[in-house]
Amino acid sequence: LLSNANMDALKTKKNLQAKYENEAAKPKPRALLSPTENMAVGALGGALETCLHMPLLTYKFCRQEGRKFPTKISSWYRGVAVQAGTVAPITAIQFMINGVLQKMALG
């Protein structure tokens, strides 16, 4: 049998465990980025998106223009810098505006 002191210690331990589990389950608020950080994330995301989609774009261009498909990997990425250069700034501005609106709405 447990003494009163041991019973109290056991209850305290259970209460602390329950409190810790409740706090761990709560979602932590995420930090809002500055407009500059949002632009950087947007530019990087836009450039990465273009690099990932470039083989599909090359396929589409070849099909539309009736050209042969490239035989080398590097040929599938021909023009990727130009494509990324046009997409990255647009995505950067979209991310920045979204971040500003998010700060206005969430405080």
PDB file of C-alpha atoms in Angstrom:
ATOM      1  CA  LEU A   1       0.000   0.000   0.000  1.00  0.00           C
ATOM      2  CA  LEU A   2       1.083   3.545  -0.724  1.00  0.00           C
ATOM      3  CA  SER A   3       1.478   6.182   1.937  1.00  0.00           C
ATOM      4  CA  ASN A   4      -0.202   9.574   1.623  1.00  0.00           C
ATOM      5  CA  ALA A   5       3.085  11.173   0.568  1.00  0.00           C
ATOM      6  CA  ASN A   6       3.583   8.581  -2.165  1.00  0.00           C
ATOM      7  CA  MET A   7      -0.047   8.975  -3.331  1.00  0.00           C
ATOM      8  CA  ASP A   8       0.394  12.757  -3.550  1.00  0.00           C
ATOM      9  CA  ALA A   9       3.651  12.353  -5.474  1.00  0.00           C
ATOM     10  CA  LEU A  10       1.980   9.945  -7.900  1.00  0.00           C
ATOM     11  CA  LYS A  11      -0.956  12.335  -8.460  1.00  0.00           C
ATOM     12  CA  THR A  12       1.434  15.236  -8.999  1.00  0.00           C
ATOM     13  CA  LYS A  13       3.406  13.194 -11.529  1.00  0.00           C
ATOM     14  CA  LYS A  14       0.228  12.255 -13.410  1.00  0.00           C
ATOM     15  CA  ASN A  15      -0.953  15.875 -13.410  1.00  0.00           C
ATOM     16  CA  LEU A  16       2.400  17.055 -14.782  1.00  0.00           C
ATOM     17  CA  GLN A  17       2.332  14.392 -17.495  1.00  0.00           C
ATOM     18  CA  ALA A  18      -1.220  15.387 -18.506  1.00  0.00           C
ATOM     19  CA  LYS A  19      -0.263  19.076 -18.575  1.00  0.00           C
ATOM     20  CA  TYR A  20       2.817  18.332 -20.702  1.00  0.00           C
ATOM     21  CA  GLU A  21       0.792  16.218 -23.156  1.00  0.00           C
ATOM     22  CA  ASN A  22      -1.848  18.978 -23.478  1.00  0.00           C
ATOM     23  CA  GLU A  23       0.828  21.616 -24.168  1.00  0.00           C
ATOM     24  CA  ALA A  24       2.574  19.362 -26.705  1.00  0.00           C
ATOM     25  CA  ALA A  25      -0.695  18.849 -28.588  1.00  0.00           C
ATOM     26  CA  LYS A  26      -1.301  22.601 -29.027  1.00  0.00           C
ATOM     27  CA  PRO A  27      -0.070  23.924 -32.373  1.00  0.00           C
ATOM     28  CA  LYS A  28       2.641  26.518 -32.010  1.00  0.00           C
ATOM     29  CA  PRO A  29       2.050  29.826 -33.783  1.00  0.00           C
ATOM     30  CA  ARG A  30       4.312  30.175 -36.797  1.00  0.00           C
ATOM     31  CA  ALA A  31       6.487  33.188 -37.350  1.00  0.00           C
ATOM     32  CA  LEU A  32       5.424  35.573 -40.085  1.00  0.00           C
ATOM     33  CA  LEU A  33       8.142  36.406 -42.589  1.00  0.00           C
ATOM     34  CA  SER A  34       9.218  39.908 -43.524  1.00  0.00           C
ATOM     35  CA  PRO A  35       8.378  41.153 -47.043  1.00  0.00           C
ATOM     36  CA  THR A  36      12.012  40.653 -48.079  1.00  0.00           C
ATOM     37  CA  GLU A  37      12.024  37.093 -46.768  1.00  0.00           C
ATOM     38  CA  ASN A  38       8.740  36.390 -48.556  1.00  0.00           C
ATOM     39  CA  MET A  39      10.211  37.709 -51.805  1.00  0.00           C
ATOM     40  CA  ALA A  40      13.294  35.510 -51.406  1.00  0.00           C
ATOM     41  CA  VAL A  41      11.178  32.421 -50.729  1.00  0.00           C
ATOM     42  CA  GLY A  42       8.944  33.245 -53.696  1.00  0.00           C
ATOM     43  CA  ALA A  43      11.858  33.775 -56.065  1.00  0.00           C
ATOM     44  CA  LEU A  44      13.525  30.551 -54.982  1.00  0.00           C
ATOM     45  CA  GLY A  45      10.246  28.651 -55.241  1.00  0.00           C
ATOM     46  CA  GLY A  46       9.489  30.056 -58.688  1.00  0.00           C
ATOM     47  CA  ALA A  47      12.947  29.179 -59.994  1.00  0.00           C
ATOM     48  CA  LEU A  48      12.768  25.680 -58.508  1.00  0.00           C
ATOM     49  CA  GLU A  49       9.301  25.144 -59.958  1.00  0.00           C
ATOM     50  CA  THR A  50      10.548  26.096 -63.414  1.00  0.00           C
ATOM     51  CA  CYS A  51      13.511  23.728 -63.145  1.00  0.00           C
ATOM     52  CA  LEU A  52      11.224  20.870 -62.157  1.00  0.00           C
ATOM     53  CA  HIS A  53       8.695  21.606 -64.903  1.00  0.00           C
ATOM     54  CA  MET A  54      11.199  22.247 -67.688  1.00  0.00           C
ATOM     55  CA  PRO A  55      11.142  18.697 -69.127  1.00  0.00           C
ATOM     56  CA  LEU A  56       7.346  18.924 -69.408  1.00  0.00           C
ATOM     57  CA  LEU A  57       7.590  22.325 -71.051  1.00  0.00           C
ATOM     58  CA  THR A  58      10.182  21.000 -73.501  1.00  0.00           C
ATOM     59  CA  TYR A  59       7.890  18.074 -74.323  1.00  0.00           C
ATOM     60  CA  LYS A  60       5.011  20.491 -74.906  1.00  0.00           C
ATOM     61  CA  PHE A  61       7.090  22.782 -77.115  1.00  0.00           C
ATOM     62  CA  CYS A  62       8.347  19.842 -79.205  1.00  0.00           C
ATOM     63  CA  ARG A  63       4.816  18.498 -79.667  1.00  0.00           C
ATOM     64  CA  GLN A  64       3.421  21.915 -80.629  1.00  0.00           C
ATOM     65  CA  GLU A  65       6.178  22.743 -83.085  1.00  0.00           C
ATOM     66  CA  GLY A  66       6.587  19.231 -84.509  1.00  0.00           C
ATOM     67  CA  ARG A  67      10.262  19.021 -83.514  1.00  0.00           C
ATOM     68  CA  LYS A  68      12.098  15.861 -82.511  1.00  0.00           C
ATOM     69  CA  PHE A  69      12.413  15.188 -78.804  1.00  0.00           C
ATOM     70  CA  PRO A  70      15.831  15.915 -77.272  1.00  0.00           C
ATOM     71  CA  THR A  71      18.201  12.975 -76.944  1.00  0.00           C
ATOM     72  CA  LYS A  72      20.430  14.421 -74.183  1.00  0.00           C
ATOM     73  CA  ILE A  73      19.359  15.388 -70.664  1.00  0.00           C
ATOM     74  CA  SER A  74      20.889  18.842 -71.041  1.00  0.00           C
ATOM     75  CA  SER A  75      18.764  19.476 -74.126  1.00  0.00           C
ATOM     76  CA  TRP A  76      15.585  18.939 -72.080  1.00  0.00           C
ATOM     77  CA  TYR A  77      16.661  21.917 -69.939  1.00  0.00           C
ATOM     78  CA  ARG A  78      17.542  24.257 -72.804  1.00  0.00           C
ATOM     79  CA  GLY A  79      16.251  27.745 -71.971  1.00  0.00           C
ATOM     80  CA  VAL A  80      15.646  27.021 -68.294  1.00  0.00           C
ATOM     81  CA  ALA A  81      17.464  30.200 -67.188  1.00  0.00           C
ATOM     82  CA  VAL A  82      15.214  32.384 -69.332  1.00  0.00           C
ATOM     83  CA  GLN A  83      12.090  30.596 -68.128  1.00  0.00           C
ATOM     84  CA  ALA A  84      13.186  30.830 -64.472  1.00  0.00           C
ATOM     85  CA  GLY A  85      14.091  34.481 -64.963  1.00  0.00           C
ATOM     86  CA  THR A  86      10.559  35.278 -66.059  1.00  0.00           C
ATOM     87  CA  VAL A  87       8.727  33.153 -63.472  1.00  0.00           C
ATOM     88  CA  ALA A  88      10.823  33.906 -60.346  1.00  0.00           C
ATOM     89  CA  PRO A  89      10.030  37.652 -60.106  1.00  0.00           C
ATOM     90  CA  ILE A  90       6.306  37.060 -60.561  1.00  0.00           C
ATOM     91  CA  THR A  91       6.238  34.408 -57.850  1.00  0.00           C
ATOM     92  CA  ALA A  92       8.364  36.620 -55.571  1.00  0.00           C
ATOM     93  CA  ILE A  93       5.877  39.488 -55.841  1.00  0.00           C
ATOM     94  CA  GLN A  94       2.955  37.126 -55.237  1.00  0.00           C
ATOM     95  CA  PHE A  95       4.619  35.780 -52.087  1.00  0.00           C
ATOM     96  CA  MET A  96       5.409  39.289 -50.826  1.00  0.00           C
ATOM     97  CA  ILE A  97       1.832  40.522 -51.329  1.00  0.00           C
ATOM     98  CA  ASN A  98       0.469  37.382 -49.712  1.00  0.00           C
ATOM     99  CA  GLY A  99       2.745  37.916 -46.684  1.00  0.00           C
ATOM    100  CA  VAL A 100       1.652  41.545 -46.320  1.00  0.00           C
ATOM    101  CA  LEU A 101      -2.016  40.585 -46.513  1.00  0.00           C
ATOM    102  CA  GLN A 102      -1.406  37.774 -44.037  1.00  0.00           C
ATOM    103  CA  LYS A 103       0.157  40.190 -41.548  1.00  0.00           C
ATOM    104  CA  MET A 104      -2.767  42.573 -41.959  1.00  0.00           C
ATOM    105  CA  ALA A 105      -5.283  39.799 -41.348  1.00  0.00           C
ATOM    106  CA  LEU A 106      -3.470  37.995 -38.529  1.00  0.00           C
ATOM    107  CA  GLY A 107      -1.761  40.942 -36.880  1.00  0.00           C
TER     108      GLY A 107
END
